[in-house]
CSV table of C-alpha atoms and ligand atoms in Angstrom, one decimal:
chain,number,residue,atom,x,y,z
T,1146,MET,CA,-17.7,77.7,8.1
T,1147,GLN,CA,-13.8,77.2,7.2
T,1148,ARG,CA,-12.2,74.2,5.6
T,1149,PHE,CA,-9.6,72.6,8.6
T,1150,GLY,CA,-6.8,73.5,5.4
T,1151,GLU,CA,-6.9,76.4,5.9
T,1152,PHE,CA,-7.3,76.7,9.4
T,1153,MET,CA,-4.1,75.2,9.8
T,1154,GLN,CA,-2.7,77.5,7.1
T,1155,GLU,CA,-3.6,80.5,9.3
T,1156,TRP,CA,-2.3,78.3,12.1
T,1157,LEU,CA,1.1,78.0,11.3
T,1158,TYR,CA,1.8,80.6,8.4
T,1159,GLY,CA,-1.0,83.3,8.8
T,1160,GLU,CA,-0.9,86.9,11.0
T,1161,GLY,CA,0.4,85.8,14.7
T,1162,GLY,CA,1.0,82.0,12.9
T,1163,TYR,CA,3.1,79.8,15.1
T,1164,TYR,CA,6.3,79.8,12.1
T,1165,ARG,CA,6.7,83.1,11.8
T,1166,SER,CA,9.0,82.7,15.2
T,1167,LEU,CA,11.5,80.5,16.1
T,1168,ARG,CA,10.3,77.0,17.5
T,1169,ILE,CA,12.8,74.3,17.5
T,1170,GLY,CA,15.8,73.1,19.5
T,1171,LYS,CA,16.0,72.8,23.5
T,1172,GLU,CA,14.5,76.5,24.1
T,1173,GLY,CA,11.5,75.4,21.5
T,1174,ASP,CA,9.1,72.9,21.3
T,1175,PHE,CA,10.9,70.1,19.3
T,1176,TYR,CA,14.3,68.7,18.2
T,1177,THR,CA,14.8,67.7,14.7
T,1178,SER,CA,18.1,66.1,12.9
T,1179,VAL,CA,19.1,69.5,11.6
T,1180,SER,CA,19.1,70.5,15.1
T,1181,VAL,CA,20.8,67.8,16.9
T,1182,SER,CA,23.8,67.3,15.4
T,1183,GLU,CA,25.9,69.6,12.2
T,1184,PHE,CA,26.7,65.9,10.7
T,1185,PHE,CA,22.7,65.4,9.0
T,1186,GLY,CA,24.1,68.5,6.8
T,1187,TYR,CA,27.3,67.3,6.8
T,1188,THR,CA,26.3,64.0,5.3
T,1189,LEU,CA,23.8,66.2,3.0
T,1190,ALA,CA,27.2,67.9,1.6
T,1191,TYR,CA,29.0,65.1,0.9
T,1192,TYR,CA,26.2,62.9,-0.7
T,1193,LEU,CA,25.8,66.2,-3.3
T,1194,GLN,CA,29.4,67.1,-3.7
T,1195,GLN,CA,29.9,63.8,-5.5
T,1196,GLN,CA,26.5,64.9,-7.2
T,1197,LEU,CA,28.6,68.2,-7.9
T,1198,ASN,CA,31.3,66.5,-9.3
T,1199,LEU,CA,29.3,65.0,-12.8
T,1200,LEU,CA,27.9,68.7,-13.3
T,1201,PRO,CA,31.0,70.3,-14.0
T,1202,ASN,CA,30.9,74.0,-15.8
T,1203,GLN,CA,27.0,74.8,-15.0
T,1204,LYS,CA,25.7,77.4,-13.0
T,1205,ILE,CA,24.1,75.7,-9.9
T,1206,ALA,CA,22.2,76.3,-6.7
T,1207,ILE,CA,21.7,74.6,-3.6
T,1208,ILE,CA,18.6,75.9,-2.1
T,1209,GLU,CA,17.2,75.1,1.0
T,1210,ILE,CA,13.5,75.0,1.6
T,1211,GLY,CA,11.6,74.5,5.2
T,1212,ALA,CA,14.7,76.5,6.3
T,1213,GLU,CA,13.8,77.9,9.9
T,1214,ARG,CA,16.8,78.9,11.0
T,1215,GLY,CA,18.6,78.0,7.8
T,1216,ASN,CA,21.1,75.8,9.9
T,1217,LEU,CA,20.6,72.5,7.2
T,1218,ILE,CA,22.0,74.7,4.2
T,1219,SER,CA,25.1,76.3,6.6
T,1220,ASP,CA,26.2,73.3,8.2
T,1221,ILE,CA,26.3,72.2,3.7
T,1222,ALA,CA,28.2,75.5,3.1
T,1223,PHE,CA,30.5,74.6,5.9
T,1224,PHE,CA,31.2,71.1,4.7
T,1225,LEU,CA,31.4,72.2,1.3
T,1226,GLN,CA,33.3,75.4,1.5
T,1227,GLU,CA,36.2,73.0,3.3
T,1228,ASN,CA,35.9,70.1,0.9
T,1229,TYR,CA,34.8,71.2,-2.7
T,1230,LYS,CA,37.6,73.0,-4.7
T,1231,ASP,CA,34.3,74.9,-7.0
T,1232,PHE,CA,32.7,75.7,-4.2
T,1233,LYS,CA,32.6,79.5,-5.1
T,1234,LYS,CA,31.1,78.5,-8.4
T,1235,ILE,CA,28.1,77.6,-6.4
T,1236,ASP,CA,25.6,79.7,-4.8
T,1237,PHE,CA,23.5,78.8,-2.3
T,1238,LEU,CA,20.4,79.8,-1.7
T,1239,ILE,CA,16.7,80.2,1.3
T,1240,LEU,CA,13.4,79.7,0.1
T,1241,GLU,CA,11.6,81.3,2.9
T,1242,PRO,CA,7.9,83.1,2.2
T,1243,LEU,CA,7.9,84.4,5.8
T,1244,LYS,CA,9.8,87.7,5.6
T,1245,PRO,CA,10.7,87.7,10.0
T,1246,LEU,CA,13.0,84.9,9.1
T,1247,HIS,CA,15.1,86.4,6.8
T,1248,ASN,CA,17.9,88.1,8.6
T,1249,ILE,CA,17.9,85.5,11.6
T,1250,GLN,CA,18.6,83.2,8.7
T,1251,LYS,CA,20.9,85.4,7.0
T,1252,GLN,CA,23.1,86.0,9.9
T,1253,ASN,CA,23.2,82.5,11.0
T,1254,PHE,CA,24.6,81.7,7.6
T,1255,LEU,CA,27.2,84.2,7.8
T,1256,GLN,CA,28.1,83.0,11.2
T,1257,LYS,CA,29.6,80.0,9.6
T,1258,ILE,CA,30.5,80.9,6.2
T,1259,ASP,CA,32.6,83.5,6.0
T,1260,SER,CA,33.2,84.1,2.2
T,1261,LYS,CA,30.2,84.1,0.7
T,1262,GLU,CA,26.5,85.1,1.1
T,1263,PRO,CA,23.1,83.5,0.4
T,1264,PHE,CA,20.3,84.5,-1.6
T,1265,ILE,CA,17.3,84.4,-0.1
T,1266,VAL,CA,13.7,84.5,-1.6
T,1267,GLU,CA,10.4,84.8,-0.8
T,1268,ASP,CA,9.2,83.0,-4.0
T,1269,PHE,CA,9.9,80.2,-6.9
T,1270,GLN,CA,9.4,83.2,-9.4
T,1271,ALA,CA,12.4,85.2,-7.6
T,1272,ILE,CA,14.7,81.3,-8.4
T,1273,LYS,CA,13.6,81.3,-11.3
T,1274,SER,CA,14.4,84.8,-12.6
T,1275,LEU,CA,18.5,83.6,-12.0
T,1276,HIS,CA,18.4,81.0,-14.5
T,1277,TYR,CA,20.1,78.1,-13.1
T,1278,ASP,CA,21.0,75.1,-14.6
T,1279,PHE,CA,21.0,72.8,-12.2
T,1280,ILE,CA,19.1,73.1,-8.9
T,1281,PHE,CA,19.5,70.8,-5.5
T,1282,TYR,CA,16.7,71.2,-3.4
T,1283,CYS,CA,17.1,70.2,0.1
T,1284,SER,CA,14.9,70.0,2.7
T,1285,ASN,CA,14.4,68.4,6.0
T,1286,GLU,CA,10.8,68.5,7.6
T,1287,LEU,CA,8.9,70.4,5.3
T,1288,LEU,CA,6.3,67.9,4.0
T,1289,ASP,CA,5.5,67.5,7.4
T,1290,ALA,CA,4.4,71.5,7.4
T,1291,PHE,CA,2.2,71.2,4.5
T,1292,PRO,CA,-1.4,72.2,5.5
T,1293,CYS,CA,-3.5,69.1,5.4
T,1294,GLU,CA,-7.7,68.3,5.1
T,1295,LEU,CA,-8.7,65.7,7.9
T,1296,TYR,CA,-10.6,62.8,5.8
T,1297,HIS,CA,-12.7,60.6,7.2
T,1298,GLN,CA,-15.2,58.0,5.5
T,1299,GLU,CA,-15.9,60.4,2.4
T,1300,GLN,CA,-16.0,62.8,5.0
T,1301,MET,CA,-13.9,66.0,5.5
T,1302,ALA,CA,-13.4,68.5,8.8
T,1303,PHE,CA,-15.0,72.1,8.8
T,1304,ILE,CA,-13.8,74.2,11.9
T,1305,GLU,CA,-16.6,76.7,12.8
T,1306,ASN,CA,-16.5,78.8,16.5
T,1307,ASP,CA,-12.9,76.4,17.4
T,1308,THR,CA,-15.3,73.0,16.9
T,1309,LEU,CA,-14.5,70.3,14.0
T,1310,ARG,CA,-17.5,69.1,12.3
T,1311,PHE,CA,-17.0,66.3,9.7
T,1312,GLN,CA,-19.2,66.8,6.6
T,1313,LYS,CA,-19.3,65.1,3.1
T,1314,ALA,CA,-15.8,65.7,1.6
T,1315,PRO,CA,-16.2,67.9,-1.7
T,1316,ALA,CA,-15.4,65.9,-5.6
T,1317,PRO,CA,-11.4,67.0,-5.7
T,1318,ILE,CA,-10.9,65.7,-2.0
T,1319,GLU,CA,-13.0,62.8,-2.5
T,1320,GLN,CA,-11.2,62.0,-6.1
T,1321,ILE,CA,-7.3,62.4,-4.2
T,1322,ALA,CA,-8.9,59.3,-1.5
T,1323,ARG,CA,-9.5,57.1,-3.8
T,1324,LYS,CA,-6.5,57.8,-5.7
T,1325,PHE,CA,-4.6,56.7,-3.1
T,1326,ASN,CA,-6.5,54.3,-1.5
T,1327,LEU,CA,-7.4,56.4,2.0
T,1328,GLN,CA,-10.2,55.7,4.3
T,1329,ILE,CA,-9.0,57.5,7.3
T,1330,SER,CA,-6.6,60.2,6.7
T,1331,GLU,CA,-4.8,63.4,6.7
T,1332,ILE,CA,-4.5,65.0,2.7
T,1333,PRO,CA,-1.5,67.2,2.0
T,1334,LEU,CA,-2.6,70.3,0.4
T,1335,GLY,CA,-0.6,72.2,-2.4
T,1336,VAL,CA,1.9,69.3,-3.0
T,1337,GLU,CA,1.0,69.4,-7.0
T,1338,GLU,CA,1.7,73.1,-7.5
T,1339,PHE,CA,4.7,72.4,-5.4
T,1340,ILE,CA,6.4,70.3,-7.2
T,1341,LYS,CA,5.7,72.3,-10.4
T,1342,ASN,CA,6.9,75.3,-9.1
T,1343,CYS,CA,10.3,73.3,-8.5
T,1344,ASP,CA,10.3,71.8,-11.7
T,1345,ASP,CA,9.8,75.0,-13.0
T,1346,CYS,CA,12.5,76.7,-12.0
T,1347,ALA,CA,15.3,74.7,-14.3
T,1348,LYS,CA,15.5,72.1,-16.4
T,1349,ASN,CA,17.4,69.6,-13.9
T,1350,TRP,CA,17.3,69.5,-10.6
T,1351,MET,CA,17.6,66.9,-7.5
T,1352,PHE,CA,14.8,66.9,-4.6
T,1353,LEU,CA,16.4,65.8,-1.4
T,1354,THR,CA,14.0,65.4,2.0
T,1355,PHE,CA,14.0,63.8,4.9
T,1356,ASP,CA,11.0,63.4,6.9
T,1357,TYR,CA,9.1,60.9,9.2
T,1358,GLY,CA,5.9,58.9,8.2
T,1359,SER,CA,5.6,55.8,5.9
T,1360,LEU,CA,5.6,55.0,2.7
T,1361,GLU,CA,1.5,53.8,3.0
T,1362,SER,CA,-1.4,55.1,4.2
T,1363,ARG,CA,-2.0,53.6,7.9
T,1364,ASN,CA,-5.3,54.7,7.2
T,1365,GLU,CA,-5.9,56.5,10.7
T,1366,PHE,CA,-4.9,59.4,11.6
T,1367,SER,CA,-1.9,60.7,13.1
T,1368,LEU,CA,-2.3,64.9,13.1
T,1369,ARG,CA,-0.6,66.3,16.6
T,1370,PHE,CA,0.5,68.9,18.3
T,1371,PHE,CA,3.7,70.0,20.0
T,1372,GLU,CA,4.5,72.0,22.7
T,1373,LYS,CA,7.5,72.2,24.8
T,1374,HIS,CA,8.5,68.9,24.0
T,1375,THR,CA,5.6,66.8,24.7
T,1376,THR,CA,3.1,65.6,21.7
T,1377,LYS,CA,-0.6,65.7,22.1
T,1378,ASN,CA,-2.9,63.7,19.4
T,1379,LEU,CA,-6.0,65.7,17.9
T,1380,PHE,CA,-8.1,62.7,18.3
T,1381,ILE,CA,-9.1,60.8,21.1
T,1382,SER,CA,-8.3,57.1,18.6
T,1383,PRO,CA,-6.8,57.3,15.7
T,1384,LYS,CA,-9.6,55.4,14.0
T,1385,SER,CA,-12.1,57.6,15.3
T,1386,THR,CA,-13.6,61.6,14.5
T,1387,GLU,CA,-14.0,62.0,18.4
T,1388,TYR,CA,-11.3,65.0,18.9
T,1389,ASP,CA,-10.0,66.8,22.4
T,1390,LYS,CA,-10.9,70.2,21.9
T,1391,SER,CA,-9.0,72.2,24.0
T,1392,PHE,CA,-5.9,72.5,21.1
T,1393,LEU,CA,-8.2,74.4,18.6
T,1394,GLU,CA,-8.8,76.8,21.2
T,1395,SER,CA,-4.9,78.1,21.3
T,1396,PHE,CA,-4.6,79.5,17.8
T,1397,GLY,CA,-0.6,79.5,16.3
T,1398,GLN,CA,0.2,78.1,19.8
T,1399,TYR,CA,1.7,74.8,19.4
T,1400,ASP,CA,3.3,73.2,16.2
T,1401,ILE,CA,0.7,71.3,14.1
T,1402,THR,CA,1.7,68.2,11.9
T,1403,TYR,CA,1.2,64.6,11.0
T,1404,ASP,CA,2.7,61.5,9.8
T,1405,VAL,CA,3.6,62.6,5.8
T,1406,ASN,CA,2.2,59.6,3.0
T,1407,PHE,CA,5.4,59.6,0.9
T,1408,ALA,CA,3.6,57.9,-1.8
T,1409,ILE,CA,1.3,61.1,-2.7
T,1410,TRP,CA,4.8,62.9,-2.9
T,1411,ASN,CA,6.6,60.0,-4.8
T,1412,SER,CA,3.0,60.0,-7.1
T,1413,HIS,CA,3.6,63.2,-7.7
T,1414,PHE,CA,7.0,63.8,-8.6
T,1415,GLN,CA,6.9,60.7,-10.9
T,1416,SER,CA,3.6,62.3,-12.6
T,1417,ILE,CA,6.3,65.3,-13.9
T,1418,GLY,CA,9.0,62.7,-14.9
T,1419,ALA,CA,10.7,62.8,-12.5
T,1420,LYS,CA,12.7,59.9,-11.3
T,1421,LYS,CA,13.0,57.9,-7.6
T,1422,LEU,CA,17.0,58.1,-6.8
T,1423,PHE,CA,15.8,56.3,-3.1
T,1424,CYS,CA,13.3,56.3,-0.8
T,1425,HIS,CA,15.3,54.4,2.5
T,1426,ARG,CA,14.5,54.9,6.4
T,1427,GLN,CA,17.0,57.6,7.6
T,1428,ASN,CA,19.5,55.5,9.0
T,1429,ARG,CA,20.0,53.7,5.9
T,1430,ALA,CA,19.7,56.5,3.5
T,1431,LEU,CA,22.5,58.5,5.7
T,1432,VAL,CA,24.9,55.8,5.8
T,1433,ASP,CA,24.8,55.1,2.4
T,1434,MET,CA,25.2,58.9,1.7
T,1435,GLY,CA,28.4,58.4,3.3
T,1436,LEU,CA,28.2,59.6,6.9
T,1437,ASP,CA,31.5,57.0,7.6
T,1438,LYS,CA,33.3,59.2,5.1
T,1439,VAL,CA,32.2,62.1,7.0
T,1440,GLY,CA,33.5,60.9,10.2
T,1441,GLU,CA,36.6,60.2,8.8
T,1442,TRP,CA,37.0,63.5,7.3
T,1443,TYR,CA,35.8,65.2,10.3
T,1444,ILE,CA,38.4,63.2,13.3
T,1445,ALA,CA,41.7,64.2,10.3
T,1446,LYS,CA,40.5,68.1,10.3
T,1447,TYR,CA,39.0,68.1,14.4
T,1448,GLY,CA,40.9,65.1,16.1
T,1449,LEU,CA,39.2,61.6,17.5
T,1450,GLU,CA,38.6,63.2,20.7
T,1451,SER,CA,36.3,66.0,19.6
T,1452,PHE,CA,34.4,63.6,17.3
T,1453,MET,CA,33.4,60.9,20.6
T,1454,LYS,CA,32.1,64.5,21.6
T,1455,ASN,CA,29.7,64.1,19.1
T,1456,SER,CA,29.3,60.1,18.9
T,1457,SER,CA,26.1,60.3,21.0
T,1458,LYS,CA,24.0,63.1,18.4
T,1459,ILE,CA,25.6,60.6,15.4
T,1460,ARG,CA,23.7,57.6,17.5
T,1461,THR,CA,20.8,60.2,17.7
T,1462,LEU,CA,20.5,60.2,14.0
T,1463,ILE,CA,20.5,56.8,13.5
T,1464,GLU,CA,19.4,54.6,15.6
T,1465,PRO,CA,16.0,52.4,15.0
T,1466,GLY,CA,14.5,53.9,18.5
T,1467,LEU,CA,15.1,57.5,18.4
T,1468,LEU,CA,15.3,59.3,14.4
T,1469,GLY,CA,17.1,56.4,12.7
T,1470,GLU,CA,13.9,54.3,11.5
T,1471,ARG,CA,10.7,56.8,12.3
T,1472,PHE,CA,12.3,59.4,9.4
T,1473,PHE,CA,12.9,58.8,6.0
T,1474,GLY,CA,15.2,60.1,3.3
T,1475,MET,CA,13.8,60.3,-0.3
T,1476,ALA,CA,15.5,61.5,-3.4
T,1477,PHE,CA,13.9,62.2,-7.1
T,1478,VAL,CA,15.8,63.8,-10.1
T,1479,LYS,CA,15.1,65.3,-13.3
I,1661,SAM,C1,9.2,71.9,11.0
I,1661,SAM,S1,10.3,73.1,10.2
I,1661,SAM,C2,11.6,72.7,9.5
I,1661,SAM,C3,13.1,73.4,10.2
I,1661,SAM,C4,14.3,72.7,9.3
I,1661,SAM,N1,13.9,72.5,8.2
I,1661,SAM,C5,14.7,71.6,10.3
I,1661,SAM,O1,14.5,70.4,10.1
I,1661,SAM,O2,15.3,71.7,11.8
I,1661,SAM,C6,9.4,73.4,9.3
I,1661,SAM,C7,9.8,74.9,8.2
I,1661,SAM,O3,9.1,74.2,6.8
I,1661,SAM,C8,8.6,76.2,6.4
I,1661,SAM,N2,7.8,75.9,5.5
I,1661,SAM,C9,6.3,75.0,5.1
I,1661,SAM,N3,6.0,75.0,3.7
I,1661,SAM,C10,6.4,75.9,2.9
I,1661,SAM,C11,6.8,76.2,2.3
I,1661,SAM,N4,6.0,75.9,0.9
I,1661,SAM,N5,8.2,77.0,1.4
I,1661,SAM,C12,9.2,77.2,1.9
I,1661,SAM,N6,9.1,77.0,3.8
I,1661,SAM,C13,7.5,76.1,3.6
I,1661,SAM,C14,8.6,76.7,7.9
I,1661,SAM,O4,7.7,77.7,7.9
I,1661,SAM,C15,9.4,75.9,8.9
I,1661,SAM,O5,10.0,76.9,8.9
């Protein structure tokens, strides 16, 4: 018998795991803000540029975590190449544990940026050995890709022969459930260790991330599968443990994801002394970060007609019924 969290880890990242191939975009299973429009990355870059101006003469890295093709870091680098005077002094990295993606990410970056190569590293140790003064960690839809346990009123899900069984949750899971007042919920695994690793790589850093979810637990299951732009819930109803068995038989074929409970991440960041800079819905976060200024830059560089061709994609990023209010942007600094 296996914990659901181990099963999900293998499904997504193990041999033949889902994320070992490219999965995002029109030909894939789902869109992300990064795949919808370069304006997402440009806006993050505009915000980072304001922060970079406050850090002269420091050894700085911008690191994307959860990069898939590496489009976010490439869009950020492109904007900074065009706009930031000390662009040459910054290192651009991707933290990518899955080796089959390394070359794709590198080539993708080089297609947009001709004056710099990205460093692609497999683990935090490699980042640590580069001794940065300040690191900007950036990610989109990373947190919802952490494996999780399925917790239901003092019980937890285990897998045996593709069948889900709920049994008494072990003490560490029970403690998390009590701490965050969870009765029915996904419980993400490895959050504490991940944040500690980020913290160990530099004395000062910022962690900027976007994802979908809620600020507190809704006390119901949200675990779902994505395939070819359709989504299916594992559980027949979000409060019950009754589930659709057919999904569990298609190992590694679909994306598995769930709503992020930002309270859990918030608490772990604060417990290592990081300060929350903001946590807003995506539309507010992007506007506050300078989406309109990016528009002005784009029009000045490429013209109004080209901007208008992009306008429906920009709307997708911020419209409440699309990505604007289902997603949150959150930043921590130390
Ligand atoms: C939903 S995809 C997001 C892709 C991309 N950021 C975008 O927005 O289009 C999640 C990615 O996170 C990666 N990932 C998950 N956990 C990770 C971890 N601990 N370290 C680095 N990458 C991770 C997965 O391999 C996958 O490429």
